[in-house]
Coordinates of C-alpha atoms in Angstrom, one line a residue:
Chain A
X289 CA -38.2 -9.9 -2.1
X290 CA -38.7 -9.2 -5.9
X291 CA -35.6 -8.9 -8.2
X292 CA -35.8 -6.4 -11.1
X293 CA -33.5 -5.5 -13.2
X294 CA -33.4 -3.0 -16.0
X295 CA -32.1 -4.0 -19.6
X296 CA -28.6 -3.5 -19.9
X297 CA -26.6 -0.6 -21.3
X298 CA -22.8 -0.6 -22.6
X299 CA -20.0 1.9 -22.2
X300 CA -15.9 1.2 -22.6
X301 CA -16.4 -2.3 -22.1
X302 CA -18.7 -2.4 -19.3
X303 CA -22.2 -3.3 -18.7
X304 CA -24.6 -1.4 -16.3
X305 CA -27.8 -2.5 -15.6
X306 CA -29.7 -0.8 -12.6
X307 CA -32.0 -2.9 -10.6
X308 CA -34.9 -3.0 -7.4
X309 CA -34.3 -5.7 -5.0
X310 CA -37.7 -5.3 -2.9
X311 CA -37.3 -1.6 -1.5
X312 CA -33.6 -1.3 -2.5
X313 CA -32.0 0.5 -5.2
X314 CA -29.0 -0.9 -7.0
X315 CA -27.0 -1.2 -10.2
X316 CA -24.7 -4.1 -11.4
X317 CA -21.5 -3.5 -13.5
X318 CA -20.4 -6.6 -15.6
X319 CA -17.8 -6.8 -18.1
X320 CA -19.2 -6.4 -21.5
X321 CA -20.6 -9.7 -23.4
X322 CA -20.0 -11.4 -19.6
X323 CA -20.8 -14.9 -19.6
X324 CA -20.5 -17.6 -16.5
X325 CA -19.6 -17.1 -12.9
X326 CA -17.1 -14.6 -11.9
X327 CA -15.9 -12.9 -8.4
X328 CA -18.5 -10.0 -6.9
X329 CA -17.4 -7.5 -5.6
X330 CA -19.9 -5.4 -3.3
X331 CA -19.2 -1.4 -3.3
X332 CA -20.6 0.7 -0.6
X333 CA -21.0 4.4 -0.8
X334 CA -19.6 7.3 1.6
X335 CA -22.4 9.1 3.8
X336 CA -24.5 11.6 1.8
X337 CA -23.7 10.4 -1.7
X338 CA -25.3 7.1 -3.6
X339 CA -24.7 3.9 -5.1
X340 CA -23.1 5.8 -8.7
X341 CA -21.0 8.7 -7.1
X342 CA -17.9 9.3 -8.5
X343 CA -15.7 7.1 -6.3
X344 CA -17.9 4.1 -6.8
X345 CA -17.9 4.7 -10.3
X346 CA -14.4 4.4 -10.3
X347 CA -13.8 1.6 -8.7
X348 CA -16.7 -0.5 -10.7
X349 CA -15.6 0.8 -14.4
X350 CA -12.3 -1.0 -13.6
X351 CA -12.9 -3.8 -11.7
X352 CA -15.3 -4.6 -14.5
X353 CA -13.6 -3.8 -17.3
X354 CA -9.5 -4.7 -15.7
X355 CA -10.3 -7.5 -13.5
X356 CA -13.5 -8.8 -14.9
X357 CA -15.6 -8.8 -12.1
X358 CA -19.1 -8.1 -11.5
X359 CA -20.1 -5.1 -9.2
X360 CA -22.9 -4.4 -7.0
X361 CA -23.7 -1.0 -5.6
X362 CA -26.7 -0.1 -3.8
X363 CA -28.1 3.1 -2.3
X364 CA -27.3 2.5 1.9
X365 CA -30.9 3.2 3.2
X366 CA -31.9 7.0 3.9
X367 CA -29.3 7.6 0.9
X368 CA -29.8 8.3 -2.9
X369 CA -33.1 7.0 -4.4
X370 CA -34.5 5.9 -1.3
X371 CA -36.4 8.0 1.6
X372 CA -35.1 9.4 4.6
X373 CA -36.2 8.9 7.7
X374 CA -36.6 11.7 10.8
X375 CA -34.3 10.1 12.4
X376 CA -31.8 10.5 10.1
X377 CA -32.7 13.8 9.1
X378 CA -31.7 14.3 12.7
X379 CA -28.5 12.5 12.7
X380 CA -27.5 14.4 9.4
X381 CA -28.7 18.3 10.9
X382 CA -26.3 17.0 14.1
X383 CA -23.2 16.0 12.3
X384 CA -23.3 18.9 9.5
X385 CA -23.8 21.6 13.3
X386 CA -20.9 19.6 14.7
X387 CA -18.5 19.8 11.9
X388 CA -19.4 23.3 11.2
X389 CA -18.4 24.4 14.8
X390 CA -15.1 22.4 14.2
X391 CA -15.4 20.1 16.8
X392 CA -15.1 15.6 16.2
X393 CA -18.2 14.6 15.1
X394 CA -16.9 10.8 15.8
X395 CA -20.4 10.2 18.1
X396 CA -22.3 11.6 16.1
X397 CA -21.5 9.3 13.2
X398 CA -21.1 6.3 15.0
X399 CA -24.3 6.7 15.9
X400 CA -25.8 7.0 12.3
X401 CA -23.5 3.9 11.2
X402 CA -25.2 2.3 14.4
X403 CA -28.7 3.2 13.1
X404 CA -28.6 1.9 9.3
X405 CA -26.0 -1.0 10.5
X406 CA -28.9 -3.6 10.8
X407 CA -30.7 -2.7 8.1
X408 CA -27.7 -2.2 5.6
X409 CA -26.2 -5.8 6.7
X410 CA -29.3 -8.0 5.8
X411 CA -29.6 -5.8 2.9
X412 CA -26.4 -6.6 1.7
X413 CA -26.6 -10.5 1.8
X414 CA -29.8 -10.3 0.1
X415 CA -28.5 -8.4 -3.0
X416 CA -25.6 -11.1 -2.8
X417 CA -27.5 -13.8 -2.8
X418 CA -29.9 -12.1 -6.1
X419 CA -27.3 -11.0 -8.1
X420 CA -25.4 -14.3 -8.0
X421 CA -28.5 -15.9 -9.4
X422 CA -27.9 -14.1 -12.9
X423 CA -26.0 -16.0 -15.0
X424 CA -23.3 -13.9 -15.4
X425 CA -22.5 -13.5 -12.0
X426 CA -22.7 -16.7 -10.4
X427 CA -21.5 -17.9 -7.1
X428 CA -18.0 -16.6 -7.1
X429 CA -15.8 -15.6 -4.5
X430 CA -17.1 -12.0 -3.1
X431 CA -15.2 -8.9 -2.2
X432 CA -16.6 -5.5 -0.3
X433 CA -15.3 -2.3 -1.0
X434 CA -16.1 0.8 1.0
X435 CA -14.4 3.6 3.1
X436 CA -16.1 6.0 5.7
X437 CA -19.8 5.7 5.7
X438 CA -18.9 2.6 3.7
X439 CA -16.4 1.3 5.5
X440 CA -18.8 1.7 8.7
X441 CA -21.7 -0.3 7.6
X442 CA -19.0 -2.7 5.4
X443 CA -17.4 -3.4 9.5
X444 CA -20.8 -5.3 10.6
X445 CA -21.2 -6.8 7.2
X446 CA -18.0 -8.6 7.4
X447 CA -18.4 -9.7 10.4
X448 CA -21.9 -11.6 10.0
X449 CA -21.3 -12.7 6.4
X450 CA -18.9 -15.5 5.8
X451 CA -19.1 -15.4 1.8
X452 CA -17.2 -12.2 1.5
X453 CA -13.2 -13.1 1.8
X454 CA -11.6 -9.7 1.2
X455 CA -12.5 -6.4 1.3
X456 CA -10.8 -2.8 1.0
X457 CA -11.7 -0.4 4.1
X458 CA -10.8 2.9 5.8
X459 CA -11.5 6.6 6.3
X460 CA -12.9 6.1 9.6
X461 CA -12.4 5.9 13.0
X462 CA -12.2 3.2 16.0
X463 CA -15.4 5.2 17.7
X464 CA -18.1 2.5 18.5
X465 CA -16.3 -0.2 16.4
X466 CA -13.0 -1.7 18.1
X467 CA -15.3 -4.6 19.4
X468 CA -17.1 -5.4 15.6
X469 CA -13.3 -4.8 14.2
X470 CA -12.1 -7.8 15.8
X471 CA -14.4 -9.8 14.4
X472 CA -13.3 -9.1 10.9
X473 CA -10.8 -12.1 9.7
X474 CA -10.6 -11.5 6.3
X475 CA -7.5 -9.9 4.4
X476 CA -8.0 -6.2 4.7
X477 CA -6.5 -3.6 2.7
X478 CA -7.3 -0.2 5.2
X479 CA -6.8 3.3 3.7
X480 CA -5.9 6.5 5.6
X481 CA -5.6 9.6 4.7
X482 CA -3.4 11.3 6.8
X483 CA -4.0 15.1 7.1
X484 CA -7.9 13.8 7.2
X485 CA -9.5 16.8 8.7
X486 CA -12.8 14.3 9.7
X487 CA -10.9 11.5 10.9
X488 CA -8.3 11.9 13.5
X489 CA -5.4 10.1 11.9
X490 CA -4.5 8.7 15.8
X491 CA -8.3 7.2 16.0
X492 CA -7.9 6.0 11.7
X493 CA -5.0 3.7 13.2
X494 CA -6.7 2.3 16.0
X495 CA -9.4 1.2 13.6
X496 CA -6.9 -0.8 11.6
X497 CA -4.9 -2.3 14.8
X498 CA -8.2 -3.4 16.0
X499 CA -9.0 -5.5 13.1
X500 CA -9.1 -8.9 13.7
X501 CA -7.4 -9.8 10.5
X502 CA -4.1 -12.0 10.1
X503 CA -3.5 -10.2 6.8
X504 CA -4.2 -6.6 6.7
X505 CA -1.9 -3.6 4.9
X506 CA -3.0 -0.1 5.9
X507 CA -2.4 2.4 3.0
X508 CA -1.9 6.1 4.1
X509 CA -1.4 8.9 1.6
X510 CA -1.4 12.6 2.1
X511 CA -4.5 14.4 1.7
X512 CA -7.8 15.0 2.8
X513 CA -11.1 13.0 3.6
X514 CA -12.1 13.1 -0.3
X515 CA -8.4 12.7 -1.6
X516 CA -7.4 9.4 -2.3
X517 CA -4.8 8.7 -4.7
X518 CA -6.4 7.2 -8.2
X519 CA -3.5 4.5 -8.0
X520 CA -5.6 3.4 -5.2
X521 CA -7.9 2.2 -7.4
X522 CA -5.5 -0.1 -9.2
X523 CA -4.0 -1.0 -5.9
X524 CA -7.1 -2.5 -4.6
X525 CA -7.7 -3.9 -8.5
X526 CA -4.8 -6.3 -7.7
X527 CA -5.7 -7.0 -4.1
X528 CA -9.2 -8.1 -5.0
X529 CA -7.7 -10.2 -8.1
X530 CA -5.0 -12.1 -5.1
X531 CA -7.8 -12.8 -3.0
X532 CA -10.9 -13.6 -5.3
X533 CA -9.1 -15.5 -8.5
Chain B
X1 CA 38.0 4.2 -10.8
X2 CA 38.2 0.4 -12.5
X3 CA 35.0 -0.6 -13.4
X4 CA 35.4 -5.0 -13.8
X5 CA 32.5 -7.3 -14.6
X6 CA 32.8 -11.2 -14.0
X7 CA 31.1 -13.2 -17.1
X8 CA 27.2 -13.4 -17.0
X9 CA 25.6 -16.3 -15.7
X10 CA 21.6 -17.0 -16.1
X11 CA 19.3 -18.3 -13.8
X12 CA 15.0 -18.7 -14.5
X13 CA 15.5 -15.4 -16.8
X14 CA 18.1 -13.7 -15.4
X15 CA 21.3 -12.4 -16.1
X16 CA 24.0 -11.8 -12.8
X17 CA 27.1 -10.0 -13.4
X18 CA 29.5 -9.6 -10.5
X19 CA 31.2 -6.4 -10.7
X20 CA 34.0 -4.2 -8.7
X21 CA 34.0 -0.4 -8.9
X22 CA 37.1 0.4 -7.1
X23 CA 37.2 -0.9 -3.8
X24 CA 33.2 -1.3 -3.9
X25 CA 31.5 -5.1 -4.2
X26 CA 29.0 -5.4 -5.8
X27 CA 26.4 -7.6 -8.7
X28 CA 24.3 -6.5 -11.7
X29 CA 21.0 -8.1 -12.5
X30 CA 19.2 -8.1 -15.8
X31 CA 16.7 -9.9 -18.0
X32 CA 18.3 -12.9 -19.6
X33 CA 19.0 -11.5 -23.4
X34 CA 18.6 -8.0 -22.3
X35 CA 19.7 -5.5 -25.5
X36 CA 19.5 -1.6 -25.2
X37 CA 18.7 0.9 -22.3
X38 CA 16.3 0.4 -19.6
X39 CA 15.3 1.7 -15.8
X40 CA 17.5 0.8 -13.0
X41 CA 17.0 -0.1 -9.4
X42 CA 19.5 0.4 -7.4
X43 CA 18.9 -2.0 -4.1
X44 CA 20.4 -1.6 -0.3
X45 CA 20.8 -3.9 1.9
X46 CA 20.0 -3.8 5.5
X47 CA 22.5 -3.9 8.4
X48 CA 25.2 -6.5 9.0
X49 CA 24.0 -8.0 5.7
X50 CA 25.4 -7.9 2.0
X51 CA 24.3 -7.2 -1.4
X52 CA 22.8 -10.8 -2.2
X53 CA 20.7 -11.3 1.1
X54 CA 17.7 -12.8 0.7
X55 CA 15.6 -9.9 0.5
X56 CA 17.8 -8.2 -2.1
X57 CA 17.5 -10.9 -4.4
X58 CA 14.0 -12.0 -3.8
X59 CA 13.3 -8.3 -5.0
X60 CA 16.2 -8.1 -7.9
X61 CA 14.7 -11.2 -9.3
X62 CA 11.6 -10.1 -9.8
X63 CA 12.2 -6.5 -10.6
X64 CA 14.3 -7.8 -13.8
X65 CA 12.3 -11.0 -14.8
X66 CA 8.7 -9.7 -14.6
X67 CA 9.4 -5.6 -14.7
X68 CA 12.5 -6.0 -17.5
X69 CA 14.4 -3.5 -15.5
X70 CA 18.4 -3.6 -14.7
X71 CA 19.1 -4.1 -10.9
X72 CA 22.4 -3.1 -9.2
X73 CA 23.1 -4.5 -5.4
X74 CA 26.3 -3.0 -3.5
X75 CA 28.1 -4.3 -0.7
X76 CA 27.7 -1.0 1.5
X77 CA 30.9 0.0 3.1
X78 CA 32.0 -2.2 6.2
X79 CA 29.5 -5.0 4.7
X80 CA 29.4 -8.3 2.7
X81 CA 33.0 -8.8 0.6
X82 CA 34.8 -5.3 2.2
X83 CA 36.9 -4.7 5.1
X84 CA 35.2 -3.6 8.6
X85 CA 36.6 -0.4 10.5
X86 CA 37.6 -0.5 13.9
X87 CA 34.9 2.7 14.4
X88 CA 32.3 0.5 12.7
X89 CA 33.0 -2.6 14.9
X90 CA 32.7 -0.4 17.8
X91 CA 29.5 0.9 16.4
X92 CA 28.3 -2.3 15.7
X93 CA 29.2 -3.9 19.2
X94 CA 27.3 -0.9 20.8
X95 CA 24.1 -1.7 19.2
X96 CA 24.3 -5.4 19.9
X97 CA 24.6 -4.2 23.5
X98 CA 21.7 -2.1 23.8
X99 CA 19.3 -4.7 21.7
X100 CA 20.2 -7.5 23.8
X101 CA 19.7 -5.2 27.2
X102 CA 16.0 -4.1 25.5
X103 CA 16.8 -0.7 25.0
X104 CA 16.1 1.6 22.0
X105 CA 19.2 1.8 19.5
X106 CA 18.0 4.5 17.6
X107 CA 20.7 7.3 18.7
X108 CA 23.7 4.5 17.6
X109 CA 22.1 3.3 14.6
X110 CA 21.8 7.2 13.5
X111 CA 25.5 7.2 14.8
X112 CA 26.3 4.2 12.4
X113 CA 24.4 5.5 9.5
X114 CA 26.0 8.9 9.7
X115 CA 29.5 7.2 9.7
X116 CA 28.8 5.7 6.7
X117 CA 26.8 7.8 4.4
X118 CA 28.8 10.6 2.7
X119 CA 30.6 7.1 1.5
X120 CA 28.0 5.1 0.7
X121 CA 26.7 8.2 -1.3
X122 CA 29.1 8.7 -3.2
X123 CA 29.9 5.3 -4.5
X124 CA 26.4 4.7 -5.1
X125 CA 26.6 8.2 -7.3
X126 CA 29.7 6.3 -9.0
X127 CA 28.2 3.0 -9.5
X128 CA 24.7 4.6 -11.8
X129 CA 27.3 6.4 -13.7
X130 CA 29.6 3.1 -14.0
X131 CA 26.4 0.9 -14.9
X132 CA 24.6 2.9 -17.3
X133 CA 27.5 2.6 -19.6
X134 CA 27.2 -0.7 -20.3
X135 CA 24.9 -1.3 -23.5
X136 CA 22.2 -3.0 -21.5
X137 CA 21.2 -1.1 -18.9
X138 CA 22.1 2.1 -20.6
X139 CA 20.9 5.7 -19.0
X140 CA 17.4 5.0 -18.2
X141 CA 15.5 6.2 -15.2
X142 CA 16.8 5.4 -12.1
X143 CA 14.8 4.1 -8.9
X144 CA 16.0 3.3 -5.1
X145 CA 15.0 0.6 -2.9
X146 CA 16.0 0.1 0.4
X147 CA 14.9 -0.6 4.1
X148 CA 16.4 -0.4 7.7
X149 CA 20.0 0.4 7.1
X150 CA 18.8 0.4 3.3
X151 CA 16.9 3.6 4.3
X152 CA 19.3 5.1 6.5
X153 CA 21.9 5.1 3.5
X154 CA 19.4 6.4 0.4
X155 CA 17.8 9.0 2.3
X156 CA 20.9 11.0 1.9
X157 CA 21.4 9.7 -1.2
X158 CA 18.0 10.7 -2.7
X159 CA 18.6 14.1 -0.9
X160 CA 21.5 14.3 -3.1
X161 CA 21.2 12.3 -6.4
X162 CA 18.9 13.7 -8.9
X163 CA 19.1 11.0 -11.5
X164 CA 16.8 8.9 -8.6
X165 CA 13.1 9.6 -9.6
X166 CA 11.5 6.8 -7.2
X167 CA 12.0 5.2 -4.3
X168 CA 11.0 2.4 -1.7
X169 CA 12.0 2.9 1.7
X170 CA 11.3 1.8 5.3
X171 CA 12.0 0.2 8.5
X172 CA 13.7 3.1 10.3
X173 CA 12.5 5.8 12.6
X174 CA 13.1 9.3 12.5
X175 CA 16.1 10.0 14.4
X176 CA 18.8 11.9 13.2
X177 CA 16.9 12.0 9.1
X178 CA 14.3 14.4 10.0
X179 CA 16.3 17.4 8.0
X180 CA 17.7 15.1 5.4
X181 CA 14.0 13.6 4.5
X182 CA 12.9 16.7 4.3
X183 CA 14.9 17.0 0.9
X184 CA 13.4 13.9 -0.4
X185 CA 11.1 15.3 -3.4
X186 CA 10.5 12.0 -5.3
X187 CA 7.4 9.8 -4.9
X188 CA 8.2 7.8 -2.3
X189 CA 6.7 4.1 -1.2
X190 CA 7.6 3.8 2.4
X191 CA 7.2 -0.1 4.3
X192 CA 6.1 -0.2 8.0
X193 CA 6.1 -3.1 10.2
X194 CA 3.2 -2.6 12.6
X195 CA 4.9 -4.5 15.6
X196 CA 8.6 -3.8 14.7
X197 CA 10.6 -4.5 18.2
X198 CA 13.4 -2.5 16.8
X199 CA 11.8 0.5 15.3
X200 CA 9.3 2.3 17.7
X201 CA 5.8 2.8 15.5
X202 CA 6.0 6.5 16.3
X203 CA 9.2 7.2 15.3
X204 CA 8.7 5.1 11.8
X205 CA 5.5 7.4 11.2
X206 CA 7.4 10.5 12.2
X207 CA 10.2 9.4 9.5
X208 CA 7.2 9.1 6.8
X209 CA 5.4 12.4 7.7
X210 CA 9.2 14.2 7.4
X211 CA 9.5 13.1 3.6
X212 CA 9.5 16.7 1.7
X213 CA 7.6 13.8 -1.7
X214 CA 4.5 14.7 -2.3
X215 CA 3.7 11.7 -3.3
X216 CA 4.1 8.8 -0.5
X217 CA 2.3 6.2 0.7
X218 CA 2.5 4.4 3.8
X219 CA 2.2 0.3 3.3
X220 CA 2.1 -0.9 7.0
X221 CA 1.8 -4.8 7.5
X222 CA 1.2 -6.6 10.9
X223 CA 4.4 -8.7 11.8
X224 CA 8.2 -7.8 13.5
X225 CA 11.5 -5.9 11.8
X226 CA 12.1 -8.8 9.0
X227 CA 9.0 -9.8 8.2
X228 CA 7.4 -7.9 5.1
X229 CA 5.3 -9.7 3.5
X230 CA 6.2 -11.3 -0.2
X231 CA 3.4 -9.3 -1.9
X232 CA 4.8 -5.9 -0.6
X233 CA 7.8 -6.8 -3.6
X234 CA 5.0 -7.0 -6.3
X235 CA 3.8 -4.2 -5.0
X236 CA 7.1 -2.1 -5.3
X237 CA 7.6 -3.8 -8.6
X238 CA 3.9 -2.3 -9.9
X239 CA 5.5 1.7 -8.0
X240 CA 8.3 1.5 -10.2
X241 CA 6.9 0.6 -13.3
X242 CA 4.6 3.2 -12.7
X243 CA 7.4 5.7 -12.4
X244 CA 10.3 4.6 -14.4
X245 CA 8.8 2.8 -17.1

């Protein structure tokens, strides 16, 4: 697949340069002035929103700038600057009907994770496996970050990809993933948030108890789906910095 | 009461002060060379142990070398250097009773808790005022830490004690606190041992969805009553820095 990358822009200390890796759309945060390998740290987005929303944004400006690591996030496929399929569309019209009439659109959503799983996994490895080309990546220790939507396709990744050896999870459910869970041996940091109104907070603790991890801490804060603390952030900052230095 | 402090003595950067308050036991911890006011942590111990078990100092150690903050340890009442009740043995010999026979203590160790509290209040109230006379700890912010028995004793005190603004808590369900936790305002960091034999997982969720804080957080870590793992005490360190510094 082709690798292209965009020439690099600077803001507070950190370098963004958006890139194409064949039919994927990315963008890579470095520290500014990086030079030499450093630890990666793979971010993946919630469903409906894209490789820069807020939340990944976030995360990447200090893991950059803080911990001096680089960061990958891509659009997952039928997200952001890529097409949708009908599919999809289908899958998206079915959850948005479900959660309207109040009822647990858990299925549903499993389903959709099931759909783009494949296609998100290998995606994933190749962008690993480009990016640590560049110079100022290199082939450091990796790290994947990524709750709901992104903590579905991050479940399969982590189990088929033995260069990631941490990674920061949560705002899901056990629903079509106990089996995939226990394959997952990493350290695992798993946030909840407990008066989530998408996630059954019963279902959000299965997840993590299924986890095959020896080392895992589940994080629960009050708050709904979208409400994670900011100290989160940092949290995670020093939990990527334990396992990746 | 006569507030008495042995000589210091210094050990890998820091300072240990024996002190009696009265009739309460108990040691003062501070970075070696330590001039002027700062935060103090005031620590609990669990049950049937003493203020300079190995969790207490593993904690007070690091809380004044790396966070510069003044640590004070108490023998609580019936514990470490102090005279045992005959209603306390009794208490005690209960519980032994019911653990060994593999039945749920909760209801005595509720029962023990409330025998001790209003004391163990009070002199902790007495020993922030006592300590935060002294030229190097001066009156700074105060935090709490404390699990198990720890928890039992400083969720009454943090119902009560205003000067606390921060705590870390744990290890105990929610039997007989529900009410009290409910007056618990401060942000609060509260430890869970996923497969504690002693403390049912329900009940130790129950306990953390009581806390009236609107800030809490959750930390649950795979492993039985006594085993938390080390980097839950750099985590508490980073909590109170965040709130007393």
């Amino acid at each position: 697949m082709r690798f292209s990358l965009t020439s690099p822009t600077s803001t507070d200390g950190v370098t963004e340069q958006s890139f194409t890796l064949g039919e994927i759309t990315g963008v890579l945060f470095t520290p500014e002035g990086a030079t030499g390998p450093r630890p990666l740290i793979l971010m993946g987005h919630g469903g409906g929103q894209h490789k820069k929303a807020p939340g990944v944004l976030a995360g990447a400006q200090r893991f950059a700038a803080e911990g001096g690591f680089a960061v990958a996030a891509v659009d997952a496929p039928n997200h952001g600057d890529r097409p949708k399929s009908e599919r999809f569309i289908q899958y998206a019209g079915g959850m948005r009907t479900r959660i309207a009439a109040g009822e647990d659109p858990a299925e549903l959503v499993a389903g959709m994770h099931d759909l783009l799983a494949g296609q998100a996994v290998a995606e994933w490895q190749a962008v690993v496996t480009a990016v640590q080309e560049l110079d100022h990546v290199g082939a450091g220790p990796v790290g994947y970050w990524g709750v709901s939507m992104g903590c579905g396709l991050g479940m399969p990744l982590l189990a088929a990809e033995p260069r990631i050896r941490a990674a920061v999870l949560g705002l899901l459910g056990v629903h079509g993933l106990a089996e995939t869970a226990a394959q997952v041996t990493v350290p695992v940091r798993f946030l909840v948030q407990w008066d989530d109104t998408r996630v059954p907070r019963e279902q959000a603790l299965a997840l993590f108890d299924a986890l095959g991890s020896t080392e895992k801490t589940l994080h629960a804060n009050p708050g709904d789906h979208g409400g994670i603390p900011a100290f989160e952030t940092g949290d995670a900052l020093r939990f990527f910095a334990r396992h990746l230095a």
